Coordinates of C-alpha atoms and ligand atoms in Angstrom, one line a residue:
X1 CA 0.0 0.0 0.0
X2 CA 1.5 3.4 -1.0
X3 CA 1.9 5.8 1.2
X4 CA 0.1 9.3 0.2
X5 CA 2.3 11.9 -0.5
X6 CA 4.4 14.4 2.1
X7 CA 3.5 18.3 3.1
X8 CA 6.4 18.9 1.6
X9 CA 5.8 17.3 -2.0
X10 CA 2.8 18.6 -2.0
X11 CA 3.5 22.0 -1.3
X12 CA 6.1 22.1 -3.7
X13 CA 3.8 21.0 -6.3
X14 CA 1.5 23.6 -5.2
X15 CA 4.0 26.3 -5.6
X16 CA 5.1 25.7 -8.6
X17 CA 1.1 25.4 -9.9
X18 CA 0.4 28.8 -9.1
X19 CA 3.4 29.9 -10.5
X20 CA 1.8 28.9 -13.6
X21 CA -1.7 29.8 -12.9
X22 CA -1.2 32.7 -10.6
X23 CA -2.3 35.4 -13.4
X24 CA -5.7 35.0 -14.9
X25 CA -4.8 37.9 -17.4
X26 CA -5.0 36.1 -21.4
X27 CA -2.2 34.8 -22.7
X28 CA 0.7 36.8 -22.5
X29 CA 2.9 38.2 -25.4
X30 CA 5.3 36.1 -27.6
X31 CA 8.7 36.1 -25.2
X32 CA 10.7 33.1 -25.3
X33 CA 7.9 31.9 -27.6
X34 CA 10.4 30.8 -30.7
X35 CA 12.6 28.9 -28.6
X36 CA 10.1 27.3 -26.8
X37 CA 8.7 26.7 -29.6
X38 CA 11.8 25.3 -31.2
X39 CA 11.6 22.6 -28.3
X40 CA 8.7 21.4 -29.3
X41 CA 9.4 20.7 -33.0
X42 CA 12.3 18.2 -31.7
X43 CA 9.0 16.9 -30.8
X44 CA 6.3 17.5 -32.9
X45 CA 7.6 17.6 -35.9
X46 CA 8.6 13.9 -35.8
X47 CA 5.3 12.4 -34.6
X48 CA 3.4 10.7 -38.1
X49 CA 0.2 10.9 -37.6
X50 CA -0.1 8.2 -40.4
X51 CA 1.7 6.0 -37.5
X52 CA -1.4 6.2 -35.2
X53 CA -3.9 5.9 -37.6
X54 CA -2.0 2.7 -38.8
X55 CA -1.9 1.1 -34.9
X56 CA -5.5 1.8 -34.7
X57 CA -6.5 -0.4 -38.2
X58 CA -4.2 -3.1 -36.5
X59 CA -5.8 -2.7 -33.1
X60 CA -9.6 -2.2 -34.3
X61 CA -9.6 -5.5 -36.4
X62 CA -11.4 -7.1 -33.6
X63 CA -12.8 -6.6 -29.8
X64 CA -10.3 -6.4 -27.5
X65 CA -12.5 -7.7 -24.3
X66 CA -10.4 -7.7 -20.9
X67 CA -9.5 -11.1 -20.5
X68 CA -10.3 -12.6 -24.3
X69 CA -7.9 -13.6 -26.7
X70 CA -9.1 -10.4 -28.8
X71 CA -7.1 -8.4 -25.9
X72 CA -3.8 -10.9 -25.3
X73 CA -3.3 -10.2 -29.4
X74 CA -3.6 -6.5 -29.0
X75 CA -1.4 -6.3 -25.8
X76 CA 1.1 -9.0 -27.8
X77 CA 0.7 -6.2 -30.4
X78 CA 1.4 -3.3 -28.4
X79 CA 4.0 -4.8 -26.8
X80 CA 6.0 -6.1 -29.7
X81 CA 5.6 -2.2 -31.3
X82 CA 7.4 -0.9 -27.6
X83 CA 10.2 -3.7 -27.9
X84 CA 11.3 -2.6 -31.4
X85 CA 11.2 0.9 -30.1
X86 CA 14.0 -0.4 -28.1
X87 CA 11.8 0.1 -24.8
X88 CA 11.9 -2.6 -21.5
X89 CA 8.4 -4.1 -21.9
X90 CA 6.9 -5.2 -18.7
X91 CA 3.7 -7.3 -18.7
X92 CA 1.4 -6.8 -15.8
X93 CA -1.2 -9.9 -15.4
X94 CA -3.9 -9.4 -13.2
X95 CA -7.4 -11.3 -12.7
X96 CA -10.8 -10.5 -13.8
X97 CA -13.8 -12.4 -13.6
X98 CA -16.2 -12.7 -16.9
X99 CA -19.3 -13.4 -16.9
X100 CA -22.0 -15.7 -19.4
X101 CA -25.1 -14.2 -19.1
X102 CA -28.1 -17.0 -18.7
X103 CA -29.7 -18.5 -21.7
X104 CA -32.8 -18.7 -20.0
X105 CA -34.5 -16.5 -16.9
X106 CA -38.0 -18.0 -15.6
X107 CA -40.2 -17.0 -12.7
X108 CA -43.8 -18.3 -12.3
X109 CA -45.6 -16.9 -9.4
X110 CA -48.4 -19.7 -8.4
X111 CA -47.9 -21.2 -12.0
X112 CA -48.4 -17.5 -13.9
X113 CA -45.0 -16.2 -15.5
X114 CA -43.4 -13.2 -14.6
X115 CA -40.8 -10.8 -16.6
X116 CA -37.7 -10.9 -14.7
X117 CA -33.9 -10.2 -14.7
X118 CA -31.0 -11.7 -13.3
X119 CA -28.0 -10.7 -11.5
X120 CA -24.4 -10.2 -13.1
X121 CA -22.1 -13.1 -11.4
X122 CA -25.4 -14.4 -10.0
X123 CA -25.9 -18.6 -10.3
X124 CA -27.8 -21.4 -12.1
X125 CA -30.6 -23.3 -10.5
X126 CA -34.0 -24.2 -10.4
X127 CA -36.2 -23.7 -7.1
X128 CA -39.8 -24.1 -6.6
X129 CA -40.9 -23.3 -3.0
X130 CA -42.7 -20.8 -0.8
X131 CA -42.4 -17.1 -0.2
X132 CA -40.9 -15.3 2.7
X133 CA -41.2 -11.7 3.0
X134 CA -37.7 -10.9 4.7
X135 CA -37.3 -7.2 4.5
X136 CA -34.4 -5.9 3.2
X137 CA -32.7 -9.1 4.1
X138 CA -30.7 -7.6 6.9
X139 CA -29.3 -10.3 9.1
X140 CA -31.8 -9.5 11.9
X141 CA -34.6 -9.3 9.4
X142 CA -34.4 -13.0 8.9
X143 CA -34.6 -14.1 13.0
X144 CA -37.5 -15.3 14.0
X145 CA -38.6 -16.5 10.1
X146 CA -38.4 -20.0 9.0
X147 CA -36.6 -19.9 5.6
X148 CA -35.3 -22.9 5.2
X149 CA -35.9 -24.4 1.9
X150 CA -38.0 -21.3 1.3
X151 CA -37.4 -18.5 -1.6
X152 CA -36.6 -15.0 0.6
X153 CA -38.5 -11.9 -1.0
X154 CA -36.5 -8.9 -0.5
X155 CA -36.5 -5.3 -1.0
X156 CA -33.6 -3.2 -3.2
X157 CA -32.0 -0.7 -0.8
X158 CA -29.6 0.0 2.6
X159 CA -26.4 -2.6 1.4
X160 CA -25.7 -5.2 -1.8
X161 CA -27.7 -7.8 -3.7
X162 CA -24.7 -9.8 -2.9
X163 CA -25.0 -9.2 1.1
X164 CA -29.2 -9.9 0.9
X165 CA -28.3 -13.2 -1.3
X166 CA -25.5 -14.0 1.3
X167 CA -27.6 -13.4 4.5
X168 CA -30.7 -15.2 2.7
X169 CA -28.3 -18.1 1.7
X170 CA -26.9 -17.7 5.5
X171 CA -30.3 -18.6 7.1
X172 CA -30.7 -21.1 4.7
X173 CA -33.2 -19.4 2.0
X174 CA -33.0 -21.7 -1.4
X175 CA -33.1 -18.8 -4.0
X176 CA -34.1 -14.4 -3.7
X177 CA -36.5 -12.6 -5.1
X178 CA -35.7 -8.8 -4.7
X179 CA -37.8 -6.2 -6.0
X180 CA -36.9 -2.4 -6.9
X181 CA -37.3 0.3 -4.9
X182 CA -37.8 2.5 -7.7
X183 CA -39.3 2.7 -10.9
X184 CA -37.9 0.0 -13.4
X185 CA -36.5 -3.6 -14.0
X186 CA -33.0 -3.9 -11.8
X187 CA -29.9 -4.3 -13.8
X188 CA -27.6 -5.5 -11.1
X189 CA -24.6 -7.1 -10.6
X190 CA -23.3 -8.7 -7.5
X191 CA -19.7 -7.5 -7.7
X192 CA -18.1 -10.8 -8.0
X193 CA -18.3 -14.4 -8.1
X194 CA -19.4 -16.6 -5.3
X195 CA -19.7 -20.5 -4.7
X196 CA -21.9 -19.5 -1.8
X197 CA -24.8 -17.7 -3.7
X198 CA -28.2 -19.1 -4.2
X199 CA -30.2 -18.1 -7.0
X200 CA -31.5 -14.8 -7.0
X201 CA -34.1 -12.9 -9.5
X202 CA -35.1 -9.3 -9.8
X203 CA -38.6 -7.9 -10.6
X204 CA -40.3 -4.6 -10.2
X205 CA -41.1 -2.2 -7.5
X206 CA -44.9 -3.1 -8.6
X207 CA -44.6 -6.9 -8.5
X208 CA -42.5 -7.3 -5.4
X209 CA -45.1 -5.1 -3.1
X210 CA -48.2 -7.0 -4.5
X211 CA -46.5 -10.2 -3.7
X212 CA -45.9 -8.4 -0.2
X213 CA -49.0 -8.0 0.1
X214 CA -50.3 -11.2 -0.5
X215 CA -48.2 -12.8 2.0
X216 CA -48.8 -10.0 4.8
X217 CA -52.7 -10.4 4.3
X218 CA -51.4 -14.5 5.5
X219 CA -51.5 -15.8 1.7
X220 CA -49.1 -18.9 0.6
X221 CA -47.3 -17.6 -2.8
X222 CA -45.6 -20.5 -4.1
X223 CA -42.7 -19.5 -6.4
X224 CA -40.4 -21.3 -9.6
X225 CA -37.6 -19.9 -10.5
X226 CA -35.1 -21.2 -13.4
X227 CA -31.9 -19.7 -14.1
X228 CA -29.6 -21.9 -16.9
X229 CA -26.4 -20.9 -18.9
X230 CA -25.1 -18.6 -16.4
X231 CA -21.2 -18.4 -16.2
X232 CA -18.6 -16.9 -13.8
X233 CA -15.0 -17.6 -15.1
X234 CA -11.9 -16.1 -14.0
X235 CA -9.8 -14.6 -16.5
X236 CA -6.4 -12.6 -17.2
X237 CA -6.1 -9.4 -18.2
X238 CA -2.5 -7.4 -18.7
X239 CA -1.1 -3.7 -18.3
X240 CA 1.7 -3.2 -20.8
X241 CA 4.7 -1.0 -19.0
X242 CA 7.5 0.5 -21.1
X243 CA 9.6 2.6 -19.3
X244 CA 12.2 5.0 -21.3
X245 CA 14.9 6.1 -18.5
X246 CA 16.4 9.6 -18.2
X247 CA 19.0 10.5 -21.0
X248 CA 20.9 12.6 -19.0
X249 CA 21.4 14.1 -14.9
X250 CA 18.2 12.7 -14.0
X251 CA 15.8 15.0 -12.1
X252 CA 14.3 11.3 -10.7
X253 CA 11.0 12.6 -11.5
X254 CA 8.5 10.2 -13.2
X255 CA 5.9 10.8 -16.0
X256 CA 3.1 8.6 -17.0
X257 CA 1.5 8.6 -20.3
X258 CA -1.5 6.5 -20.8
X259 CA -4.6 4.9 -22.5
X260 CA -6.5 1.8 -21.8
X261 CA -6.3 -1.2 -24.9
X262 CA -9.3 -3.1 -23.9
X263 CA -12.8 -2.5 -25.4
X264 CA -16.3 -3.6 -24.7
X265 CA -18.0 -6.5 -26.1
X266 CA -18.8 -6.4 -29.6
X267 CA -16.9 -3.2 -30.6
X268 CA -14.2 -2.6 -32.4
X269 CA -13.0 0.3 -30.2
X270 CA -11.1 2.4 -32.8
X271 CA -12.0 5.7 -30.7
X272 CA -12.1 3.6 -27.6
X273 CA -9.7 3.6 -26.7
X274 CA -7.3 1.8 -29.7
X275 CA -7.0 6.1 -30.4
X276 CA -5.5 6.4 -27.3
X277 CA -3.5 3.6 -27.1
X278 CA -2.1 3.8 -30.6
X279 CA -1.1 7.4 -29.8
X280 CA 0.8 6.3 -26.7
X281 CA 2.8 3.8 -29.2
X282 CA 3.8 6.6 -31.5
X283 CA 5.1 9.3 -28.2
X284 CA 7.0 6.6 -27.1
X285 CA 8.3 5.7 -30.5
X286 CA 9.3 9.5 -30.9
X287 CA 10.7 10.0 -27.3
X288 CA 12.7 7.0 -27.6
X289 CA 15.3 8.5 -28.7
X290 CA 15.0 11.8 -27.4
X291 CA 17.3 13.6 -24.4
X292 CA 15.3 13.6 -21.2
X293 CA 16.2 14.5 -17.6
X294 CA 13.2 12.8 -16.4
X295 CA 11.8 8.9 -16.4
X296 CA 9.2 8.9 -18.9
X297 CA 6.7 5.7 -18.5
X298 CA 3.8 4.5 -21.5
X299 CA 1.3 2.5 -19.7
X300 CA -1.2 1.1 -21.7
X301 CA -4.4 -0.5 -19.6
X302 CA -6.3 -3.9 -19.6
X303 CA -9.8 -3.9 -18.1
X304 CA -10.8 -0.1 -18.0
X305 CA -14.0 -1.2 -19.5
X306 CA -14.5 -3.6 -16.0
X307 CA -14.6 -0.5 -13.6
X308 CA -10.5 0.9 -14.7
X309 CA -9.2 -2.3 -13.2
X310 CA -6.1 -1.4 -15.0
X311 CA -5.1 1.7 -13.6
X312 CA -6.5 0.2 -9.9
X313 CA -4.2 -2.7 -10.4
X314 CA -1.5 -0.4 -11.5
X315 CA -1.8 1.8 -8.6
X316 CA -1.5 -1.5 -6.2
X317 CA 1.5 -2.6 -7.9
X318 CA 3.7 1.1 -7.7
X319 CA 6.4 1.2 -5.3
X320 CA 6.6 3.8 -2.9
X321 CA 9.4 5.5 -4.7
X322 CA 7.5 5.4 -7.9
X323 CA 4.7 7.4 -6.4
X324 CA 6.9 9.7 -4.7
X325 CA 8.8 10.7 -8.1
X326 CA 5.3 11.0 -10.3
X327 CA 4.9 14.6 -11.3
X328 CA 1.8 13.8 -13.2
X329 CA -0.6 11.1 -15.4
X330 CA -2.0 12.0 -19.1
X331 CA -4.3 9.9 -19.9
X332 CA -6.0 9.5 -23.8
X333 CA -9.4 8.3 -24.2
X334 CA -11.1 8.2 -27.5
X335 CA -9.0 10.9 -29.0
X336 CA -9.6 10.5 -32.4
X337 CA -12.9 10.5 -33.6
X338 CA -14.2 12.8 -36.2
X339 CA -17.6 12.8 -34.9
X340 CA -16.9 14.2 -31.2
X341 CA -16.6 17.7 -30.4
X342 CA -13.7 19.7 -29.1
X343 CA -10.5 18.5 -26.9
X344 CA -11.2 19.2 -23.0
X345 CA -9.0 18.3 -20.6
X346 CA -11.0 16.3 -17.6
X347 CA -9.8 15.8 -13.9
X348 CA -11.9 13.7 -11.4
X349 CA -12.1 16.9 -8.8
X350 CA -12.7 19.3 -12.5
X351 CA -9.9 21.1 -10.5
X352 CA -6.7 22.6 -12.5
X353 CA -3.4 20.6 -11.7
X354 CA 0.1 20.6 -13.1
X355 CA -1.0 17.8 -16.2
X356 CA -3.7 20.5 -17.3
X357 CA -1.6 23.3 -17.2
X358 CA 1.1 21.8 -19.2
X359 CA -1.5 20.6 -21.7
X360 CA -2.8 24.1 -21.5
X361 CA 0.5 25.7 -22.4
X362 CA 1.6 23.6 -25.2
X363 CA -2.0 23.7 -26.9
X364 CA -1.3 27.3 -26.7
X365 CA 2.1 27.3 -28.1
X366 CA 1.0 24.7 -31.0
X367 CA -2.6 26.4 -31.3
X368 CA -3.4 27.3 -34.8
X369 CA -7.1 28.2 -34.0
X370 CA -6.3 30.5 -31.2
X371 CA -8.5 28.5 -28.8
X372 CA -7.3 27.3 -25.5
X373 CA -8.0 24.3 -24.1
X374 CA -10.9 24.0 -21.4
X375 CA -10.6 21.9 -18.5
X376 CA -13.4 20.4 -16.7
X377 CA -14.6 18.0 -14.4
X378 CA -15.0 13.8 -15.4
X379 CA -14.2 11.0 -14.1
X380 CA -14.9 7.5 -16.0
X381 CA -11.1 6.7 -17.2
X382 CA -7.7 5.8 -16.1
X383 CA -6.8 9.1 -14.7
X384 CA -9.4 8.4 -11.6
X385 CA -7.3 6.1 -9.7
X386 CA -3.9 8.2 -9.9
X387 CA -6.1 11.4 -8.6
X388 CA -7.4 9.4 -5.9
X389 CA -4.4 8.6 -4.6
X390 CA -2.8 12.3 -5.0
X391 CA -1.6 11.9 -8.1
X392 CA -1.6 15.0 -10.9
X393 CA -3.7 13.4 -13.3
X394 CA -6.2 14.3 -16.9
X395 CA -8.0 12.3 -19.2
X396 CA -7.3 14.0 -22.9
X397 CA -11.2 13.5 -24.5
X398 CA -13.0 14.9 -27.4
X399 CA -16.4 15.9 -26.0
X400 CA -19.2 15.5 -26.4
X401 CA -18.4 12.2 -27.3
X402 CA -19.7 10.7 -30.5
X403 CA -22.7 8.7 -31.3
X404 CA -20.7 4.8 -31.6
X405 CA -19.5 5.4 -28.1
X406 CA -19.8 1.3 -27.6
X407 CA -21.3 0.5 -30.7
X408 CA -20.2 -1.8 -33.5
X409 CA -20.0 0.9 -35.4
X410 CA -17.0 2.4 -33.4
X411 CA -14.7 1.6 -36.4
X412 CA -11.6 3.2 -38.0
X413 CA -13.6 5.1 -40.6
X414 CA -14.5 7.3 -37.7
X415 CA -11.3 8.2 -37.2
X416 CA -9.6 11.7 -37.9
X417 CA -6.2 12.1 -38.6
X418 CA -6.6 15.8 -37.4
X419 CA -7.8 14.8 -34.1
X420 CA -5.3 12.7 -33.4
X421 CA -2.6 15.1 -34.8
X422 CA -4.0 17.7 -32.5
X423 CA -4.0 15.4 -29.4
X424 CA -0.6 13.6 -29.9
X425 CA 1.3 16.7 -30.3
X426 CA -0.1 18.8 -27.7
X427 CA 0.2 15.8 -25.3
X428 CA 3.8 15.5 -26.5
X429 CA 4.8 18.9 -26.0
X430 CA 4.0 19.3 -22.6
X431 CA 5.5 15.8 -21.9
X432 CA 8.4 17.0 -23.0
X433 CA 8.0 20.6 -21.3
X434 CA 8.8 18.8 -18.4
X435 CA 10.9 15.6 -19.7
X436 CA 13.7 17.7 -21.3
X437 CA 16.9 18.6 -20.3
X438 CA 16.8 22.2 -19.6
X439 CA 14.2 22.5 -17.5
X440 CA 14.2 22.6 -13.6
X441 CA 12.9 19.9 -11.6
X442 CA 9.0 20.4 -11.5
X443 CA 8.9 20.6 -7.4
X444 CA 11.7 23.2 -7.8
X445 CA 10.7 25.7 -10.1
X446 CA 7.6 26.3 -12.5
X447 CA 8.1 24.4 -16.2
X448 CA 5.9 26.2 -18.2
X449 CA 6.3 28.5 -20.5
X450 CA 3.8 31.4 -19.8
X451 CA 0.7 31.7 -18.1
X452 CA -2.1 30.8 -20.1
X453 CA -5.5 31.5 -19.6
X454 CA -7.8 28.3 -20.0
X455 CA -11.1 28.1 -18.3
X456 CA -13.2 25.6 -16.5
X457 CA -15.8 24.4 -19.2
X458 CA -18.8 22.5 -18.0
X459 CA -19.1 20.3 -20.9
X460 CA -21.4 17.3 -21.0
X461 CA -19.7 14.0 -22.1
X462 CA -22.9 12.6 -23.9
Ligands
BES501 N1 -13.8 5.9 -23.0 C1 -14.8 5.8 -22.0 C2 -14.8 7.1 -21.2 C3 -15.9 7.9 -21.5 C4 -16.1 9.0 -20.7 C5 -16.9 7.7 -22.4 C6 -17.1 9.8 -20.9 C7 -18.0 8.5 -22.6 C8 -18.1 9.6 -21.8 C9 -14.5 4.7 -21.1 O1 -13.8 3.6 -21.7 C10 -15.7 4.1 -20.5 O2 -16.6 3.7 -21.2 N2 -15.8 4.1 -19.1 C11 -16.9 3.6 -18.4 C12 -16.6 3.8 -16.9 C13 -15.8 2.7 -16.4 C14 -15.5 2.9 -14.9 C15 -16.3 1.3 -16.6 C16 -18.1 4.5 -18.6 O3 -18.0 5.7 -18.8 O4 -19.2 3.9 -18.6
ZN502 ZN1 -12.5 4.3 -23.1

């Protein structure tokens, strides 16, 4: 477990924020512009675009599910593309479970069917027996009651489907029924797999409290239920680590530039996230062989699309020291799709930190349209578990997103070559604002540029 970060790092970073952000006045004039500017060409001007766009045709050929062979081919892929960069190429396993939805989902309520769901990682089994109104299926709800054998009718709300089924199994309650508290079918999952569940049904708000009412007015209801073809499986899923060391009189300090390479089922992912990913290949192609003062690491992430397991896995792995040298995280997601709107920057607090400013001040510097970047406040990528843990971190996004956000149709005709021109070379300028020789240490001194002025945005992501 790493060990949050000291007063003094923190003030330091701090400090050398508001030297960047102190002024709110616009953009200041030219100054060391050219040179700066001369900088990032040893940059920019060797990124190929055609380079990213090529990765994403190879990556988008198929799904890339966490834990599938579609994703072991794309991280053999991505990793094979670091290794002839000349890069150290770590593989990260980790496990996931996956889950096989049922085939078939049955519940008769005295012999009349009922519409009803199952639970994600919930089990097979057949059960006809009688109804016991349990609550919420609290532990103390179930004393007193005689549920052996019997199917435990519970209400939605106070702790987990899991914990009801668990407690219901506990007492020794054959199979659940629990009903909304809401408008609505439940689409629930119970977290994880477990040996120890029984099988468990959802229906409505509506049909649970008429059942409830039956058996408070002293009815028997005598329920089936069926559940077949469910599937809980462990799986593996990878993080693929290339680390490119400091050229030169290391500062120790630590950058990480990342995307995640898994997609969801049945999309190709082209946008998301083989954009990001593909543009992480191409920076670390082009820093390769650059001068840097400052350990530069390309991360790309299994099983984002599971709840960022990736990143959270990541985050459990880093050493101590790592976390103490890592100035900040950019993170690319779906940064290439000609259908989206405009680049934002996105942290989880929507609060500024040193990876926004220094995306701020190279989009400047490379701007041709005279727009700064906005910055605003999302979550739902990679960047979250680095910020929760203190970590400077922003997830580079087009937004609003496009319409094939998790479609089939999220495919590589989608895909701009001027977005991901944009997005690589702004990203890989202020990288390297920091990662180059000539610049102080970021906790000693401020690294950008100029101030720029870039605002909070409050954009909506769909
Ligand atoms: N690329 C998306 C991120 C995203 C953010 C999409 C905002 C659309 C709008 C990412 O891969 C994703 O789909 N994330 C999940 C959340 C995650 C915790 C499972 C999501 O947003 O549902
Ligand atoms: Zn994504």
């Amino acid at each position: 477990m790493i060990r949050k970060r000291s007063l003094s790092i923190l003030l330091a970073a701090s400090l050398s924020l508001g030297a960047i952000t102190a002024s709110a006045a616009p953009v200041a004039p030219a100054g060391n512009q050219n040179s700066e500017q001369a900088f990032d060409n040893k940059i920019v001007k060797r990124i190929k675009v055609e380079n990213i766009y090529n990765h994403i045709a190879e990556l988008s050929k198929n799904p890339r599910v966490a834990g599938t062979q579609g994703e072991k081919d794309a991280v053999d892929y991505i990793k094979s593309q670091f290794e002839s960069y000349g890069y150290e190429t770590e593989l990260q396993p980790f496990t996931i479970s996956s889950y096989t939805e049922p085939s078939l989902k049955e519940l008769s309520i005295d012999g009349n069917e009922l519409e009803t769901n199952t639970f994600t990682y919930g089990v097979n089994g057949e059960v006809t027996s009688k109804l016991v109104d349990v609550g919420f299926g609290a532990p103390s709800d179930f004393e007193g009651k005689d549920v052996k054998g019997k199917i435990a009718l519970i209400q939605r709300g106070g702790f987990s489907f899991a914990e009801k089924i668990l407690n219901a199994e506990n007492a020794g309650a054959s199979a659940v029924i629990i009903y909304n508290n809401a408008d609505g079918v439940i689409n629930g999952t119970l977290g994880e797999p477990n040996d120890d569940y029984v099988p468990a049904v959802a229906i409505t708000q509506e049909q649970g409290l008429a059942l409830k009412a039956r058996l408070d007015s002293g009815e028997t209801v005598t329920a089936t239920l069926k559940i077949e073809g469910a599937k809980s499986e462990m799986a593996t899923s990878h993080n693929v680590v290339a680390t490119k060391k400091a050229t030169q009189k290391s500062t120790n300090q630590l950058i990480l530039v990342g995307a995640h390479h898994d997609s969801v089922d049945g999309a190709p992912g082209a946008n998301d996230d083989a954009s990001g990913t593909a543009t992480v290949l191409e920076l670390a192609r082009v820093f390769a062989n650059s001068p840097t003062d400052t350990d530069i690491r390309f991360v790309t992430f299994g099983a984002e699309e599971n709840g960022l397991l990736g990143s959270y896995e990541y985050i459990s792995k880093m050493t101590q020291e790592d976390y103490d040298r890592t100035v900040g995280m950019f993170q690319m997601d779906m940064v290439g799709s000609k259908d989206a709107g405009e680049l934002i920057m996105y942290t989880n607090a929507g609060e500024k930190n040193i990876v926004t400013d220094l995306g701020a001040a190279a989009g400047a510097r490379l701007a041709n349209t005279g727009e700064a970047i906005p910055y605003g406040e999302g979550g739902r990528s990679d960047h979250v578990p680095f910020a929760e843990v203190g970590i400077p971190a922003a997830l580079f996004i087009h937004a609003p997103v496009e319409p094939w956000y998790h479609t089939p149709e999220d495919t590589l005709d989608k895909i701009s070559l001027d977005k991901l021109e944009e997005v690589s070379k702004i990203v890989g300028a202020a990288v390297y604002q920091v990662a180059r020789p000539d610049t102080p240490a970021l906790t000693k001194a401020k690294v950008a540029p100029k101030e720029v002025d870039y605002v909070f945005e409050d954009r909506e992501l769909e």
